[in-house]
Amino acid sequence: MSTKNLLIEAIKDQQNIFGDDLYENLNFSNQIKNNFLNDNSVKEKPEFYMPPKSLFENYSEYKTLESFNKKINTCQKCPLGKTRTKFVFGAGNPNADVMVIGEAPGADEDAQGVPFVGRAGKLLTDILKAIDFDREEVFIANILKCRPPNNRNPLPEEMNECTPYLYKQIELVKPKVILLVGLISASTLLNTKLSLTKMRGNVYEIQGIKTMVTYHPAALLRNPNWKRGCWEDVQKFKKLYESLK
Ligand code: URA
């Protein structure tokens, strides 16, 4: 990666973790801050967000992940349908107790059609192993099923088209607990603009399923000093899971 891109990724990581606080602490003027964040609608309590029922209406006839995959894997609802190599539906145990949700496929995932198989994926596998979960026993999916060009952040319109697929997957898998990795996944599914710092360690709910949040493994690769915090998060996540068994 070029130095410029590394810098951009590093700043994005900082914003992902510290959210508005980063800019507050830098004492930016409101105008500059609003240009960066465009955020006047912070919701302090994302715990009980329920996605609208209409998100599920179209898919009630699909009773298995397999049939649902067949239905959607030729999707062309957004321009990423044209640029993807492979549709990345999600992978793992269709009856998993644990579901892990990331952001979007990267280059490796796009090539293989499987989520989290690149460097970040290997780290995710290790994080799961650290709390005694095999990758095969959980179900792993993303907010977006197709790779955004150059791994840019998902656009709102792409997420709007794609999240109904994810909600249906959650409904079919019916996990006991969900782990959201990274701010994009957390803020989208909990419908909040809170920073990751403020969300970490709390237990939320998605459709009645207990949900926790931690760093994205790609951010951990760039900022290894956050691994300790991730370790603490996943220990709490494991305890939550044990308490529900
Ligand atoms: N990052 C993600 O968020 N998902 C993947 O599948 C790979 C990298």
CSV table of N, CA, C and O in Angstrom, one decimal, residues 36-103:
chain,number,residue,atom,x,y,z
A,36,PHE,N,-16.5,16.7,8.1
A,36,PHE,CA,-16.0,15.4,8.2
A,36,PHE,C,-17.0,14.4,8.5
A,36,PHE,O,-17.1,13.3,8.0
A,37,LEU,N,-17.9,14.8,9.4
A,37,LEU,CA,-18.8,13.7,10.0
A,37,LEU,C,-20.2,13.8,9.5
A,37,LEU,O,-20.9,12.8,9.5
A,38,ASN,N,-20.7,14.9,9.1
A,38,ASN,CA,-22.0,15.1,8.6
A,38,ASN,C,-23.0,14.3,9.5
A,38,ASN,O,-23.8,13.5,9.1
A,39,ASP,N,-22.9,14.6,10.8
A,39,ASP,CA,-23.6,13.8,11.8
A,39,ASP,C,-24.3,14.7,12.8
A,39,ASP,O,-23.6,15.2,13.7
A,40,ASN,N,-25.6,14.9,12.7
A,40,ASN,CA,-26.3,15.7,13.7
A,40,ASN,C,-27.3,14.8,14.3
A,40,ASN,O,-28.3,15.3,15.0
A,41,SER,N,-27.2,13.5,14.2
A,41,SER,CA,-28.3,12.6,14.6
A,41,SER,C,-27.8,11.5,15.5
A,41,SER,O,-28.2,10.3,15.3
A,42,VAL,N,-26.9,11.8,16.4
A,42,VAL,CA,-26.4,10.7,17.3
A,42,VAL,C,-27.5,10.1,18.1
A,42,VAL,O,-28.3,10.8,18.7
A,43,LYS,N,-27.6,8.8,18.0
A,43,LYS,CA,-28.6,8.1,18.9
A,43,LYS,C,-27.9,7.5,20.0
A,43,LYS,O,-27.0,6.7,19.8
A,44,GLU,N,-28.2,7.8,21.3
A,44,GLU,CA,-27.4,7.3,22.4
A,44,GLU,C,-27.8,5.9,22.8
A,44,GLU,O,-27.1,5.2,23.5
A,45,LYS,N,-29.0,5.5,22.4
A,45,LYS,CA,-29.4,4.1,22.9
A,45,LYS,C,-29.8,3.2,21.8
A,45,LYS,O,-30.9,3.1,21.4
A,46,PRO,N,-28.8,2.6,21.2
A,46,PRO,CA,-29.1,1.7,20.1
A,46,PRO,C,-29.6,0.3,20.5
A,46,PRO,O,-29.9,-0.6,19.7
A,47,GLU,N,-29.8,0.1,21.8
A,47,GLU,CA,-30.0,-1.3,22.3
A,47,GLU,C,-31.2,-2.0,21.6
A,47,GLU,O,-31.2,-3.2,21.4
A,48,PHE,N,-32.2,-1.3,21.4
A,48,PHE,CA,-33.5,-2.0,21.0
A,48,PHE,C,-33.9,-1.7,19.6
A,48,PHE,O,-35.1,-1.7,19.3
A,49,TYR,N,-33.0,-1.4,18.7
A,49,TYR,CA,-33.3,-1.2,17.3
A,49,TYR,C,-33.9,-2.4,16.7
A,49,TYR,O,-33.4,-3.5,16.8
A,50,MET,N,-35.1,-2.3,16.1
A,50,MET,CA,-35.7,-3.4,15.4
A,50,MET,C,-35.8,-3.0,13.9
A,50,MET,O,-36.4,-2.0,13.6
A,51,PRO,N,-35.2,-3.8,13.1
A,51,PRO,CA,-35.3,-3.5,11.6
A,51,PRO,C,-36.7,-3.6,11.2
A,51,PRO,O,-37.5,-4.4,11.7
A,52,PRO,N,-37.2,-2.7,10.3
A,52,PRO,CA,-38.6,-2.7,9.9
A,52,PRO,C,-39.0,-4.1,9.4
A,52,PRO,O,-38.2,-4.8,8.7
A,53,LYS,N,-40.2,-4.5,9.6
A,53,LYS,CA,-40.7,-5.8,9.2
A,53,LYS,C,-40.7,-6.0,7.7
A,53,LYS,O,-40.4,-7.0,7.2
A,54,SER,N,-40.8,-4.8,7.0
A,54,SER,CA,-40.9,-4.9,5.5
A,54,SER,C,-39.6,-5.5,5.0
A,54,SER,O,-39.5,-5.9,3.8
A,55,LEU,N,-38.5,-5.4,5.7
A,55,LEU,CA,-37.2,-6.0,5.2
A,55,LEU,C,-37.3,-7.5,5.0
A,55,LEU,O,-36.5,-8.0,4.3
A,56,PHE,N,-38.2,-8.1,5.6
A,56,PHE,CA,-38.3,-9.6,5.5
A,56,PHE,C,-39.3,-10.1,4.6
A,56,PHE,O,-39.4,-11.2,4.2
A,57,GLU,N,-40.2,-9.2,4.2
A,57,GLU,CA,-41.5,-9.6,3.5
A,57,GLU,C,-41.2,-10.4,2.3
A,57,GLU,O,-41.9,-11.4,2.0
A,58,ASN,N,-40.2,-10.0,1.5
A,58,ASN,CA,-40.1,-10.7,0.2
A,58,ASN,C,-39.5,-12.1,0.2
A,58,ASN,O,-39.5,-12.8,-0.7
A,59,TYR,N,-38.9,-12.5,1.4
A,59,TYR,CA,-38.2,-13.7,1.4
A,59,TYR,C,-38.8,-14.8,2.2
A,59,TYR,O,-38.1,-15.8,2.6
A,60,SER,N,-40.1,-14.6,2.6
A,60,SER,CA,-40.7,-15.6,3.5
A,60,SER,C,-40.7,-17.0,3.0
A,60,SER,O,-40.7,-18.0,3.7
A,61,GLU,N,-40.6,-17.2,1.6
A,61,GLU,CA,-40.7,-18.5,1.1
A,61,GLU,C,-39.4,-19.3,1.2
A,61,GLU,O,-39.3,-20.5,0.9
A,62,TYR,N,-38.3,-18.6,1.5
A,62,TYR,CA,-37.0,-19.3,1.6
A,62,TYR,C,-36.7,-19.7,3.0
A,62,TYR,O,-36.7,-19.0,4.0
A,63,LYS,N,-36.6,-21.1,3.2
A,63,LYS,CA,-36.6,-21.7,4.5
A,63,LYS,C,-35.2,-22.2,4.8
A,63,LYS,O,-34.9,-22.6,6.0
A,64,THR,N,-34.3,-22.2,3.9
A,64,THR,CA,-32.9,-22.6,4.2
A,64,THR,C,-31.9,-21.6,3.6
A,64,THR,O,-32.2,-20.9,2.6
A,65,LEU,N,-30.7,-21.6,4.1
A,65,LEU,CA,-29.6,-20.7,3.6
A,65,LEU,C,-29.3,-21.1,2.2
A,65,LEU,O,-29.1,-20.2,1.4
A,66,GLU,N,-29.3,-22.4,1.9
A,66,GLU,CA,-29.0,-22.9,0.6
A,66,GLU,C,-29.9,-22.3,-0.5
A,66,GLU,O,-29.5,-21.8,-1.5
A,67,SER,N,-31.2,-22.4,-0.2
A,67,SER,CA,-32.2,-21.9,-1.2
A,67,SER,C,-32.1,-20.4,-1.3
A,67,SER,O,-32.3,-19.8,-2.4
A,68,PHE,N,-31.8,-19.8,-0.2
A,68,PHE,CA,-31.8,-18.3,-0.2
A,68,PHE,C,-30.5,-17.9,-0.9
A,68,PHE,O,-30.6,-16.9,-1.7
A,69,ASN,N,-29.4,-18.6,-0.8
A,69,ASN,CA,-28.2,-18.3,-1.5
A,69,ASN,C,-28.5,-18.4,-3.1
A,69,ASN,O,-28.1,-17.4,-3.8
A,70,LYS,N,-29.2,-19.4,-3.4
A,70,LYS,CA,-29.5,-19.6,-4.9
A,70,LYS,C,-30.3,-18.4,-5.4
A,70,LYS,O,-30.1,-17.9,-6.5
A,71,LYS,N,-31.2,-18.0,-4.5
A,71,LYS,CA,-32.1,-16.8,-4.9
A,71,LYS,C,-31.3,-15.5,-5.1
A,71,LYS,O,-31.6,-14.8,-6.1
A,72,ILE,N,-30.3,-15.3,-4.3
A,72,ILE,CA,-29.7,-13.9,-4.3
A,72,ILE,C,-28.3,-13.9,-4.9
A,72,ILE,O,-27.9,-12.8,-5.2
A,73,ASN,N,-27.7,-15.0,-5.2
A,73,ASN,CA,-26.3,-14.9,-5.6
A,73,ASN,C,-26.0,-14.4,-7.0
A,73,ASN,O,-24.9,-14.3,-7.5
A,74,THR,N,-27.1,-14.1,-7.7
A,74,THR,CA,-26.9,-13.4,-9.0
A,74,THR,C,-27.3,-11.9,-8.9
A,74,THR,O,-27.6,-11.3,-9.9
A,75,CYS,N,-27.4,-11.4,-7.7
A,75,CYS,CA,-27.9,-10.1,-7.5
A,75,CYS,C,-27.3,-9.0,-8.3
A,75,CYS,O,-26.0,-9.0,-8.5
A,76,GLN,N,-28.1,-8.1,-8.8
A,76,GLN,CA,-27.6,-7.0,-9.6
A,76,GLN,C,-28.3,-5.7,-9.1
A,76,GLN,O,-28.5,-4.7,-9.8
A,77,LYS,N,-28.6,-5.7,-7.8
A,77,LYS,CA,-29.4,-4.5,-7.3
A,77,LYS,C,-28.5,-3.3,-7.2
A,77,LYS,O,-29.1,-2.2,-7.0
A,78,CYS,N,-27.2,-3.4,-7.1
A,78,CYS,CA,-26.4,-2.2,-7.0
A,78,CYS,C,-25.2,-2.4,-8.0
A,78,CYS,O,-25.0,-3.6,-8.4
A,79,PRO,N,-24.4,-1.4,-8.3
A,79,PRO,CA,-23.4,-1.5,-9.3
A,79,PRO,C,-22.3,-2.5,-8.9
A,79,PRO,O,-21.5,-2.9,-9.8
A,80,LEU,N,-22.2,-2.9,-7.6
A,80,LEU,CA,-21.1,-3.9,-7.3
A,80,LEU,C,-21.4,-5.2,-7.9
A,80,LEU,O,-20.5,-6.0,-8.0
A,81,GLY,N,-22.6,-5.5,-8.3
A,81,GLY,CA,-22.9,-6.7,-9.0
A,81,GLY,C,-22.1,-6.8,-10.3
A,81,GLY,O,-21.8,-7.9,-10.8
A,82,LYS,N,-21.8,-5.7,-10.9
A,82,LYS,CA,-21.0,-5.7,-12.2
A,82,LYS,C,-19.5,-5.9,-11.9
A,82,LYS,O,-18.8,-6.5,-12.8
A,83,THR,N,-19.0,-5.4,-10.8
A,83,THR,CA,-17.6,-5.4,-10.6
A,83,THR,C,-17.1,-6.6,-9.8
A,83,THR,O,-15.9,-6.8,-9.7
A,84,ARG,N,-18.0,-7.3,-9.1
A,84,ARG,CA,-17.5,-8.4,-8.3
A,84,ARG,C,-17.0,-9.6,-9.2
A,84,ARG,O,-17.4,-9.7,-10.4
A,85,THR,N,-16.1,-10.4,-8.6
A,85,THR,CA,-15.7,-11.6,-9.2
A,85,THR,C,-16.7,-12.7,-8.7
A,85,THR,O,-17.4,-13.4,-9.5
A,86,LYS,N,-16.8,-12.8,-7.4
A,86,LYS,CA,-17.7,-13.8,-6.8
A,86,LYS,C,-18.6,-13.1,-5.8
A,86,LYS,O,-18.1,-12.2,-5.0
A,87,PHE,N,-19.8,-13.6,-5.7
A,87,PHE,CA,-20.8,-13.2,-4.7
A,87,PHE,C,-20.3,-13.9,-3.4
A,87,PHE,O,-20.1,-15.1,-3.4
A,88,VAL,N,-20.2,-13.2,-2.3
A,88,VAL,CA,-19.8,-13.8,-1.0
A,88,VAL,C,-21.0,-13.9,-0.1
A,88,VAL,O,-21.3,-13.0,0.7
A,89,PHE,N,-21.7,-15.0,-0.2
A,89,PHE,CA,-22.9,-15.1,0.6
A,89,PHE,C,-22.7,-15.2,2.1
A,89,PHE,O,-23.4,-14.6,2.9
A,90,GLY,N,-21.6,-15.9,2.5
A,90,GLY,CA,-21.4,-16.2,3.9
A,90,GLY,C,-21.0,-17.6,4.0
A,90,GLY,O,-21.3,-18.4,3.1
A,91,ALA,N,-20.5,-18.0,5.2
A,91,ALA,CA,-20.0,-19.4,5.3
A,91,ALA,C,-20.0,-19.9,6.7
A,91,ALA,O,-19.9,-19.1,7.6
A,92,GLY,N,-20.2,-21.2,6.8
A,92,GLY,CA,-20.1,-21.8,8.2
A,92,GLY,C,-21.3,-22.7,8.5
A,92,GLY,O,-22.0,-23.1,7.5
A,93,ASN,N,-21.5,-22.9,9.7
A,93,ASN,CA,-22.6,-23.8,10.2
A,93,ASN,C,-24.0,-23.1,10.1
A,93,ASN,O,-24.2,-22.1,10.7
A,94,PRO,N,-24.9,-23.7,9.3
A,94,PRO,CA,-26.2,-23.0,9.1
A,94,PRO,C,-27.0,-23.0,10.4
A,94,PRO,O,-28.0,-22.3,10.4
A,95,ASN,N,-26.6,-23.8,11.4
A,95,ASN,CA,-27.3,-23.8,12.6
A,95,ASN,C,-26.5,-23.3,13.8
A,95,ASN,O,-26.6,-23.7,14.9
A,96,ALA,N,-25.6,-22.4,13.4
A,96,ALA,CA,-24.6,-21.9,14.4
A,96,ALA,C,-25.2,-21.2,15.6
A,96,ALA,O,-26.2,-20.5,15.4
A,97,ASP,N,-24.6,-21.3,16.7
A,97,ASP,CA,-25.0,-20.6,17.9
A,97,ASP,C,-24.4,-19.1,17.8
A,97,ASP,O,-24.9,-18.2,18.5
A,98,VAL,N,-23.3,-19.0,17.0
A,98,VAL,CA,-22.6,-17.8,17.0
A,98,VAL,C,-22.5,-17.3,15.6
A,98,VAL,O,-22.1,-18.0,14.7
A,99,MET,N,-22.9,-16.0,15.4
A,99,MET,CA,-22.7,-15.4,14.0
A,99,MET,C,-21.8,-14.3,14.2
A,99,MET,O,-21.9,-13.5,15.1
A,100,VAL,N,-20.8,-14.2,13.2
A,100,VAL,CA,-19.9,-13.1,13.2
A,100,VAL,C,-20.2,-12.3,11.9
A,100,VAL,O,-20.3,-12.8,10.8
A,101,ILE,N,-20.3,-11.0,12.1
A,101,ILE,CA,-20.6,-10.1,10.9
A,101,ILE,C,-19.6,-9.0,10.7
A,101,ILE,O,-19.3,-8.2,11.6
A,102,GLY,N,-19.0,-9.0,9.5
A,102,GLY,CA,-18.0,-8.0,9.1
A,102,GLY,C,-18.6,-7.0,8.1
A,102,GLY,O,-19.8,-6.9,8.0
A,103,GLU,N,-17.7,-6.4,7.4
A,103,GLU,CA,-18.1,-5.3,6.6
A,103,GLU,C,-18.4,-5.7,5.1
A,103,GLU,O,-19.6,-5.6,4.7
